[in-house]
CSV table of C-alpha atoms in Angstrom, one decimal:
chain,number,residue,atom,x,y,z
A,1,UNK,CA,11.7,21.6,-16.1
A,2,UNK,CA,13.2,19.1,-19.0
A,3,UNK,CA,16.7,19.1,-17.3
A,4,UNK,CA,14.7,18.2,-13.4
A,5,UNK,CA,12.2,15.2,-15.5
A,6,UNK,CA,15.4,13.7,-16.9
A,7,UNK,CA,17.6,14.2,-13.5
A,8,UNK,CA,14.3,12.1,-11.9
A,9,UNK,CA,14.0,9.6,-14.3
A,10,UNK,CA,18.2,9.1,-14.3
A,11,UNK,CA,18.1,9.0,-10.3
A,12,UNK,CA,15.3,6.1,-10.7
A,13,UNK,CA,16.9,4.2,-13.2
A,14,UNK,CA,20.1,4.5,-11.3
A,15,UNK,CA,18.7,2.7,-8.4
A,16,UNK,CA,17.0,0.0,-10.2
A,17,UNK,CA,20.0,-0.8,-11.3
A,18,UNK,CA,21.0,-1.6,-8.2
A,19,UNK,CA,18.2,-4.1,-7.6
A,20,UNK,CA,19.5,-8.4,-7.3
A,21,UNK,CA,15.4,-8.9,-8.3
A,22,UNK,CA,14.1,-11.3,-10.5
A,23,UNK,CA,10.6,-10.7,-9.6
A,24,UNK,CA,8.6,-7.8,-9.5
A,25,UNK,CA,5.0,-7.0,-7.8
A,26,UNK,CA,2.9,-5.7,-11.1
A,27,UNK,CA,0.0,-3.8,-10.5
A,28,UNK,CA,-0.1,-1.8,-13.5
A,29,UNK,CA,0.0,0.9,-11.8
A,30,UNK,CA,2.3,4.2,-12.3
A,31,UNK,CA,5.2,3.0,-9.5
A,32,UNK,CA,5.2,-0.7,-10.2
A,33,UNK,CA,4.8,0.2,-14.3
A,34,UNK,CA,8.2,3.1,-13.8
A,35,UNK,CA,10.3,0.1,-12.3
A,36,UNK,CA,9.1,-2.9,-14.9
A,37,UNK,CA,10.2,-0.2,-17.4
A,38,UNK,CA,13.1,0.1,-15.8
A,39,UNK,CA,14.2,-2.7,-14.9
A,40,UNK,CA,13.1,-5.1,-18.3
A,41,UNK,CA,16.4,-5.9,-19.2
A,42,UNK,CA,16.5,-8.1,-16.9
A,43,UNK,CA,14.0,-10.0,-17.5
A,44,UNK,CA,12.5,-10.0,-14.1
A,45,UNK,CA,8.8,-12.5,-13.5
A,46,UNK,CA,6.2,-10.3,-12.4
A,47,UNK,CA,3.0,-11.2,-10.6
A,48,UNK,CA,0.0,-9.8,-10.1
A,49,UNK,CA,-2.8,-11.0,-7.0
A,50,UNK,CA,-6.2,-10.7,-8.2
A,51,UNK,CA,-9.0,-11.8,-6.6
A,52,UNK,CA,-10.9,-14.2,-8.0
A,53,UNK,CA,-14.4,-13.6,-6.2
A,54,UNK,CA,-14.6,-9.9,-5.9
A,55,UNK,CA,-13.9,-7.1,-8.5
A,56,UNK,CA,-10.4,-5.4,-8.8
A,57,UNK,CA,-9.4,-2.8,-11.1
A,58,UNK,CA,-5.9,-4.0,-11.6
A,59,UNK,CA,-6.2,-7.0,-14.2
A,60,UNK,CA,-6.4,-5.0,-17.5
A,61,UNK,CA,-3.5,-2.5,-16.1
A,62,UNK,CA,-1.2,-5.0,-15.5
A,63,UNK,CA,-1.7,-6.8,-18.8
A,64,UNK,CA,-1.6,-3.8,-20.7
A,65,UNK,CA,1.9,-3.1,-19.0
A,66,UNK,CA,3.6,-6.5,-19.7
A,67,UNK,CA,2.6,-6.6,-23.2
A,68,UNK,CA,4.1,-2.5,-23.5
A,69,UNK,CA,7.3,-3.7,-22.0
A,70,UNK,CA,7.6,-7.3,-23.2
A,71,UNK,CA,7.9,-8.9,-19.3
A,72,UNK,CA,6.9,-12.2,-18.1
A,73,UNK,CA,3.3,-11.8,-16.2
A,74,UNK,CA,1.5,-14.3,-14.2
A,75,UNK,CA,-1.8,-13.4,-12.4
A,76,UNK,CA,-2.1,-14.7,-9.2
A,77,UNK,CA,-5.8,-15.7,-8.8
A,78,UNK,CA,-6.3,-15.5,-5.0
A,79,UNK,CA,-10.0,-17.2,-3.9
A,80,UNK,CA,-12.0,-16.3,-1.2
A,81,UNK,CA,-10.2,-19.1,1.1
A,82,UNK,CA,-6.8,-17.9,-0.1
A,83,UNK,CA,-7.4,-14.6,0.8
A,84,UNK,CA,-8.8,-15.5,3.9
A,85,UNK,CA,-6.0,-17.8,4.8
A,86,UNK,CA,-3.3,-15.1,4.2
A,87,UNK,CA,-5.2,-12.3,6.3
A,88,UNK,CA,-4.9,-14.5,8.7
A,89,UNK,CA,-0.8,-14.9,8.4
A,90,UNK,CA,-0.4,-11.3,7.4
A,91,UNK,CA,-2.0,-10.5,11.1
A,92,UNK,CA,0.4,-12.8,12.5
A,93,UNK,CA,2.7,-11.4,11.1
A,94,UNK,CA,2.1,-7.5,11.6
A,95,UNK,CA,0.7,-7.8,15.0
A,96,UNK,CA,-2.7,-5.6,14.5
A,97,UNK,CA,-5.8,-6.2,13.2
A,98,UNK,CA,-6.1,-2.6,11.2
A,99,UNK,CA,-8.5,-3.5,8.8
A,100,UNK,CA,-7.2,-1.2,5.7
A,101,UNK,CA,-3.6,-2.5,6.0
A,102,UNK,CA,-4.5,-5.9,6.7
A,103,UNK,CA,-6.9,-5.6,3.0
A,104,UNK,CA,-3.5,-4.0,1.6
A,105,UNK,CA,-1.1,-6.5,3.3
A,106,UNK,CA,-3.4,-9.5,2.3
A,107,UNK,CA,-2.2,-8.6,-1.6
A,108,UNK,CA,1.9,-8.2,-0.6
A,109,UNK,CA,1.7,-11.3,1.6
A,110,UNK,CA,0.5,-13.3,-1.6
A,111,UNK,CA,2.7,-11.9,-3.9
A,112,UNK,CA,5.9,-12.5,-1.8
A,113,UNK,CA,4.5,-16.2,-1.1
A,114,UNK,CA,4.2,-16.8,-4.7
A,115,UNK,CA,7.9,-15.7,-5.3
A,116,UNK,CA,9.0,-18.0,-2.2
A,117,UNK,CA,7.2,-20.9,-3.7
A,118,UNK,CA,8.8,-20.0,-7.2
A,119,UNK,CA,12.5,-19.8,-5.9
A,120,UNK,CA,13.0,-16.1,-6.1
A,121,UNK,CA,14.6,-14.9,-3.1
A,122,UNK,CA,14.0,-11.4,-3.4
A,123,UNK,CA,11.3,-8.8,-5.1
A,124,UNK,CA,11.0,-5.5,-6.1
A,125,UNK,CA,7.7,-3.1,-4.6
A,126,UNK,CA,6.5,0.5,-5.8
A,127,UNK,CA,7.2,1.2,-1.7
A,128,UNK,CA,7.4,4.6,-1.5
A,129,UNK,CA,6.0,6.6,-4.2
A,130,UNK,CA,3.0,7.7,-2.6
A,131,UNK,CA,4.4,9.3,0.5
A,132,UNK,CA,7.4,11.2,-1.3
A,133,UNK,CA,5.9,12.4,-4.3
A,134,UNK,CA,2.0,12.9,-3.0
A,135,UNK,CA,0.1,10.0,-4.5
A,136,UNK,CA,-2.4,9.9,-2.0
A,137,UNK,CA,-5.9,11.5,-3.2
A,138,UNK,CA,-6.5,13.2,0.2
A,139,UNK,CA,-3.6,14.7,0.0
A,140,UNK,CA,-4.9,16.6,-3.9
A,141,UNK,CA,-7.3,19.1,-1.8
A,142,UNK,CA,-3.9,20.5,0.4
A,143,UNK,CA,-3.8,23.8,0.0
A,144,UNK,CA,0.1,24.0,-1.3
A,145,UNK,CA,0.8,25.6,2.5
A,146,UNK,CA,-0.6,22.6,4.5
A,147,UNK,CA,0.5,19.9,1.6
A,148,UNK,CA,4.0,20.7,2.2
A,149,UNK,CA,3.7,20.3,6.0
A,150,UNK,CA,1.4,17.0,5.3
A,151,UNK,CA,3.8,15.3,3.3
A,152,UNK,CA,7.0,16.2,6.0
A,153,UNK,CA,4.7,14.6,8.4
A,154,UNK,CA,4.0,11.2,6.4
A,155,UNK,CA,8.1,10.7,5.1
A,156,UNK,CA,8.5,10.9,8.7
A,157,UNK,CA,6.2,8.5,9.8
A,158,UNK,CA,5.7,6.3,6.8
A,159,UNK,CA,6.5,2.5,7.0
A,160,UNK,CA,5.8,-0.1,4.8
A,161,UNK,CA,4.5,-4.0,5.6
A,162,UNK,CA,6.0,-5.8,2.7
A,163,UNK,CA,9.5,-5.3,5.1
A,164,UNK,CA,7.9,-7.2,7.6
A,165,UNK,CA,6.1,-9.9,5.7
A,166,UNK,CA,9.4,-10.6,2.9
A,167,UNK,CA,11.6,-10.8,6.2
A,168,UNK,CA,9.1,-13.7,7.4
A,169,UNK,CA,8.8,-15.3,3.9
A,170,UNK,CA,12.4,-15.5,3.8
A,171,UNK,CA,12.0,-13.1,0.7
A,172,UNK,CA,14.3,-10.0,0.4
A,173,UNK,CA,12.4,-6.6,-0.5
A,174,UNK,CA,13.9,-4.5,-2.7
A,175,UNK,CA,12.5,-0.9,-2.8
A,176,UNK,CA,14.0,1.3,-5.4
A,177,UNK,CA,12.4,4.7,-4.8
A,178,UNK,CA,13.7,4.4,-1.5
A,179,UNK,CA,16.7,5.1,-2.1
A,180,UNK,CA,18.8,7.9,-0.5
A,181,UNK,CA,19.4,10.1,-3.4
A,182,UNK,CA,15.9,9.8,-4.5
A,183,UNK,CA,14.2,11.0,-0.8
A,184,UNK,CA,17.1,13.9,-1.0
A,185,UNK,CA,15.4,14.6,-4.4
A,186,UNK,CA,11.7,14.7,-3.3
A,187,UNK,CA,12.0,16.7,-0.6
A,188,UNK,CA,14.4,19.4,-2.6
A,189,UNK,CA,11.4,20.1,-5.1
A,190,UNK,CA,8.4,22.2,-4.2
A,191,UNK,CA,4.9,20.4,-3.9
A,192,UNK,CA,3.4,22.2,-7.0
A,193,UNK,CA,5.9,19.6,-8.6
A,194,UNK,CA,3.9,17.2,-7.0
A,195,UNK,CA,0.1,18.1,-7.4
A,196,UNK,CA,-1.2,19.9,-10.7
A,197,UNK,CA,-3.6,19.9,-12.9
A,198,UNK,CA,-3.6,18.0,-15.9
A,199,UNK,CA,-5.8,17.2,-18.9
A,200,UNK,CA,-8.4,18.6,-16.6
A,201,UNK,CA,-7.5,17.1,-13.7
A,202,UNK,CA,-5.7,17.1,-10.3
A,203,UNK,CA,-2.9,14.6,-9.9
A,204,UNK,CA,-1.0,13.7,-7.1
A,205,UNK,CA,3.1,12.5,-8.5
A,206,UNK,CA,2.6,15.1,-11.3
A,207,UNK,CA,6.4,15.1,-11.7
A,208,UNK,CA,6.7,11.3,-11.9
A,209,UNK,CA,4.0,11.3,-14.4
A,210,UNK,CA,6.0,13.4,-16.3
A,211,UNK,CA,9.3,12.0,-16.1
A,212,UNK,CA,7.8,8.7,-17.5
A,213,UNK,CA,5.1,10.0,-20.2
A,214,UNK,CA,6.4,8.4,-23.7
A,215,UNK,CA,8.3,5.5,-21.9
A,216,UNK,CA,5.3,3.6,-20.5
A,217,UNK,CA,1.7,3.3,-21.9
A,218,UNK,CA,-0.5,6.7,-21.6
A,219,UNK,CA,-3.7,5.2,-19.5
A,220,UNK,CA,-1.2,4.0,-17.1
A,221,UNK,CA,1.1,7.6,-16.7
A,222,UNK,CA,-2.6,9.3,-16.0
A,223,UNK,CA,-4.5,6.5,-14.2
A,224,UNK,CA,-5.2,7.4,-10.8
A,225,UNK,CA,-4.2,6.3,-7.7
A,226,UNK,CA,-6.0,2.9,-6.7
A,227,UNK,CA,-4.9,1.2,-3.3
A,228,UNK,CA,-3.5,-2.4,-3.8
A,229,UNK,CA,-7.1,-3.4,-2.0
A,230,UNK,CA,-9.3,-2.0,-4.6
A,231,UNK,CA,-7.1,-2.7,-7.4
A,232,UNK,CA,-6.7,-6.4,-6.3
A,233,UNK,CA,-9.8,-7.0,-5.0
A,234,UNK,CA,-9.6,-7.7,-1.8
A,235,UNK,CA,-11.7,-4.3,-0.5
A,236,UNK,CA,-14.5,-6.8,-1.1
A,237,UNK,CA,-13.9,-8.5,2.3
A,238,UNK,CA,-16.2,-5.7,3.9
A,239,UNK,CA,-19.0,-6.5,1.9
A,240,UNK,CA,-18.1,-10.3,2.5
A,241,UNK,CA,-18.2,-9.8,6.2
A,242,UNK,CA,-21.6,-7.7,6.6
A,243,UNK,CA,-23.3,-10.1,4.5
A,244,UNK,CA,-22.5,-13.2,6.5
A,245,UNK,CA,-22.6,-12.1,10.0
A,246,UNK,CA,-26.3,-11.4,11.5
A,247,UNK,CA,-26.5,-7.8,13.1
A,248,UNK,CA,-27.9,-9.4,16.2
A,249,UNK,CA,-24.5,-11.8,16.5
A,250,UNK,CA,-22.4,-8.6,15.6
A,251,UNK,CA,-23.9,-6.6,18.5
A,252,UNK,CA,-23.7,-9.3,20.6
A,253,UNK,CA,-19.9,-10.0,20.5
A,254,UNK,CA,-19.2,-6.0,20.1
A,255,UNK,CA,-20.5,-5.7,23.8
A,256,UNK,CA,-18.6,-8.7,24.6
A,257,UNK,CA,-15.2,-7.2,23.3
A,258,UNK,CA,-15.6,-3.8,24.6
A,259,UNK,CA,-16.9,-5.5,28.5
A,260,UNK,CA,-13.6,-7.9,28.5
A,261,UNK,CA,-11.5,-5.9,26.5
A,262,UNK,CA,-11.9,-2.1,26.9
A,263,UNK,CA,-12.1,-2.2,22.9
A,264,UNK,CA,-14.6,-0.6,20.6
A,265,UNK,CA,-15.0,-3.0,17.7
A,266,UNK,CA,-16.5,-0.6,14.4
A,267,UNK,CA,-17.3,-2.9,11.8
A,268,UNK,CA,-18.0,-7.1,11.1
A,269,UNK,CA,-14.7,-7.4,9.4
A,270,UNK,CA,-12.7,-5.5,12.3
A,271,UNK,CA,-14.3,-7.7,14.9
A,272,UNK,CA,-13.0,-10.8,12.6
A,273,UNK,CA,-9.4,-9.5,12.2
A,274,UNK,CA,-9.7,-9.2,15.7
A,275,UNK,CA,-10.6,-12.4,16.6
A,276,UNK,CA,-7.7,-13.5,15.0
A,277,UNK,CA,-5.2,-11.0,16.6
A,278,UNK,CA,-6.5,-12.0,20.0
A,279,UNK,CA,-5.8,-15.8,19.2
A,280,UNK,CA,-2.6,-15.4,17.8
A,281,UNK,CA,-0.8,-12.2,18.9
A,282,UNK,CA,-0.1,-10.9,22.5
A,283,UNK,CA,-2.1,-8.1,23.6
A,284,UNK,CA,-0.5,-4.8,23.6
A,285,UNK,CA,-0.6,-2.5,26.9
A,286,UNK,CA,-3.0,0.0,26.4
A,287,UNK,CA,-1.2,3.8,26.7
A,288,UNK,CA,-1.5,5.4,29.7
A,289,UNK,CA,-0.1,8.9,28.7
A,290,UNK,CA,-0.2,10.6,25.4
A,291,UNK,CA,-2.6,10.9,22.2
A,292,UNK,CA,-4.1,7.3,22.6
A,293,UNK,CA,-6.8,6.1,19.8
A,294,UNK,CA,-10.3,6.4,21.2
A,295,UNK,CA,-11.4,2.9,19.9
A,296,UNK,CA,-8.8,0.9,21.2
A,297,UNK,CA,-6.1,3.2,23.0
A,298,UNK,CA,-3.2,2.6,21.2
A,299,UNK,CA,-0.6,5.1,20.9
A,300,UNK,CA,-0.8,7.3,17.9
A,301,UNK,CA,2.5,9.6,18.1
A,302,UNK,CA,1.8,12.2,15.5
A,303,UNK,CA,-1.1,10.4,13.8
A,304,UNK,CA,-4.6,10.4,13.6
A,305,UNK,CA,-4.7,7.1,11.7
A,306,UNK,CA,-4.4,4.1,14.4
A,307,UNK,CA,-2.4,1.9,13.2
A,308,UNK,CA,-3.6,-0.9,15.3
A,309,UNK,CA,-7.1,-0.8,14.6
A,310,UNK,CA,-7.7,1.1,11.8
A,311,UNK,CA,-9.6,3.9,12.9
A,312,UNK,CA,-9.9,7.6,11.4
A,313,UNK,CA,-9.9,9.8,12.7
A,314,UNK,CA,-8.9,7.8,15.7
């Protein structure tokens, strides 16, 4: 076990060091913290987006992680119009109006724009964590038979916004556990490498937890898993959105969407993102053959996650 943590953590650091970075997306949590360790002799500028009208989880995480490793922080305070303003460009630029990645995207979007306006021409993500070593939480109830499965599944399907968005900006994305030799690594290990228990509890990246515990600070090796929404905030756009659109309004341009559109619009903040989409981006052609969402027909492959509207199970 010692000789596979320190083969991980040497494969890691290996492709860090093959990062042209100065800047780095800080979250403070485990992926973004592994890299900052990682890569601190270079000195690279981290941000952090946080909103500045909701509550996100991130703020203390991220400070406590610059001050452990000694790098540059600046917290991006997003506001309400801010955030609003770059939902709107990150569903220009993704061409769907999936509320979760749109909540998700809203955080990269800013944090790349703050690098462009800065003069960096490239950052560093966590990309890719998550879906090789099992950092999801629904993927901590997998029986070990199905988790393996599961996880083949995501590596095959996974994709990652911040490509899309940094090409855009202008801004290069650099995504160290992406890496070649690192992928060959994950899948090589079994999944009870991945998801154990641990000071009384389940977590998902057990082995990456591992690999790091004693080279970054303790609450942020065990912290669990918080999607960039909730941990910068922007999750509270749901709440923003059923509080200032009447029900009777809502219903009223649901029926109007699904009549003209064939759509089926489930919340106030979908039928806002898709507003937008419908302004801005070309409307796809609805699938014909196949496994099709049942909210808006778009194609799922081998999902059951719709990656154009959200939905799940779609």
């Amino acid at each position: 076990m010692k000789e596979t943590l320190k083969i991980l953590y040497d494969i890691i650091a290996k492709s860090c060091d093959k990062c042209e970075a100065d800047a780095i997306a800080l979250s403070g949590g485990l992926d973004s913290t592994i890299l900052a360790h990682l890569l601190k002799n270079k000195s690279p500028d981290a941000v952090a987006v946080i909103a500045s009208d909701f509550v996100g989880v991130d703020l203390a995480y991220c400070q406590a992680a610059s001050k452990a490793l000694d790098v540059s922080l600046f917290i991006k305070h997003a506001s309400t119009t801010d955030i609003l303003n770059a939902a709107e460009e990150t569903i220009k630029i993704l061409g769907n109006f999936n509320d979760i990645e749109v909540r998700n995207s809203i955080v990269i979007y800013l944090a790349l724009k703050w690098a462009k306006d800065r003069g960096h021409s490239s950052m560093v993500t966590g990309d890719g964590a998550d879906e090789l070593f099992a950092g999801y939480d629904f993927l901590l109830s997998k029986p070990i038979d199905q988790l393996e499965s599961e996880l083949d599944r995501i590596r095959r399907i996974m994709h990652f916004p911040a490509q899309s968005i940094g090409k855009n900006l202008g801004i290069l994305v650099e995504s160290p556990f992406l890496d070649d030799e690192i992928i060959r690594f994950a899948k090589s290990i079994p999944v009870d490498m991945m998801v154990r228990h641990e000071r009384n509890k389940i977590h998902g990246k057990w082995i990456l937890r591992k690999a790091f515990e004693g080279h970054i600070p303790e609450q942020i090796v065990w912290r669990p898993k918080s999607p960039m929404q909730d941990g910068a905030g922007t999750s509270g756009l749901t709440g923003l959105f059923e509080s200032i659109v009447p029900d009777d309004i809502f219903a009223q341009q649901r029926e109007q969407v699904q009549k003209n559109d064939g759509i089926s619009i489930r919340t106030k903040e979908s039928l806002h993102y898709y507003t937008l989409y419908k302004r801005i981006c070309k409307l796809y052609t609805f699938e014909d053959s196949g496994r099709s969402c049942r909210y808006c027909k778009f194609g799922l492959g081998e999902s059951n996650f719709c990656r154009m509207c959200g939905a799940y199970p779609a």
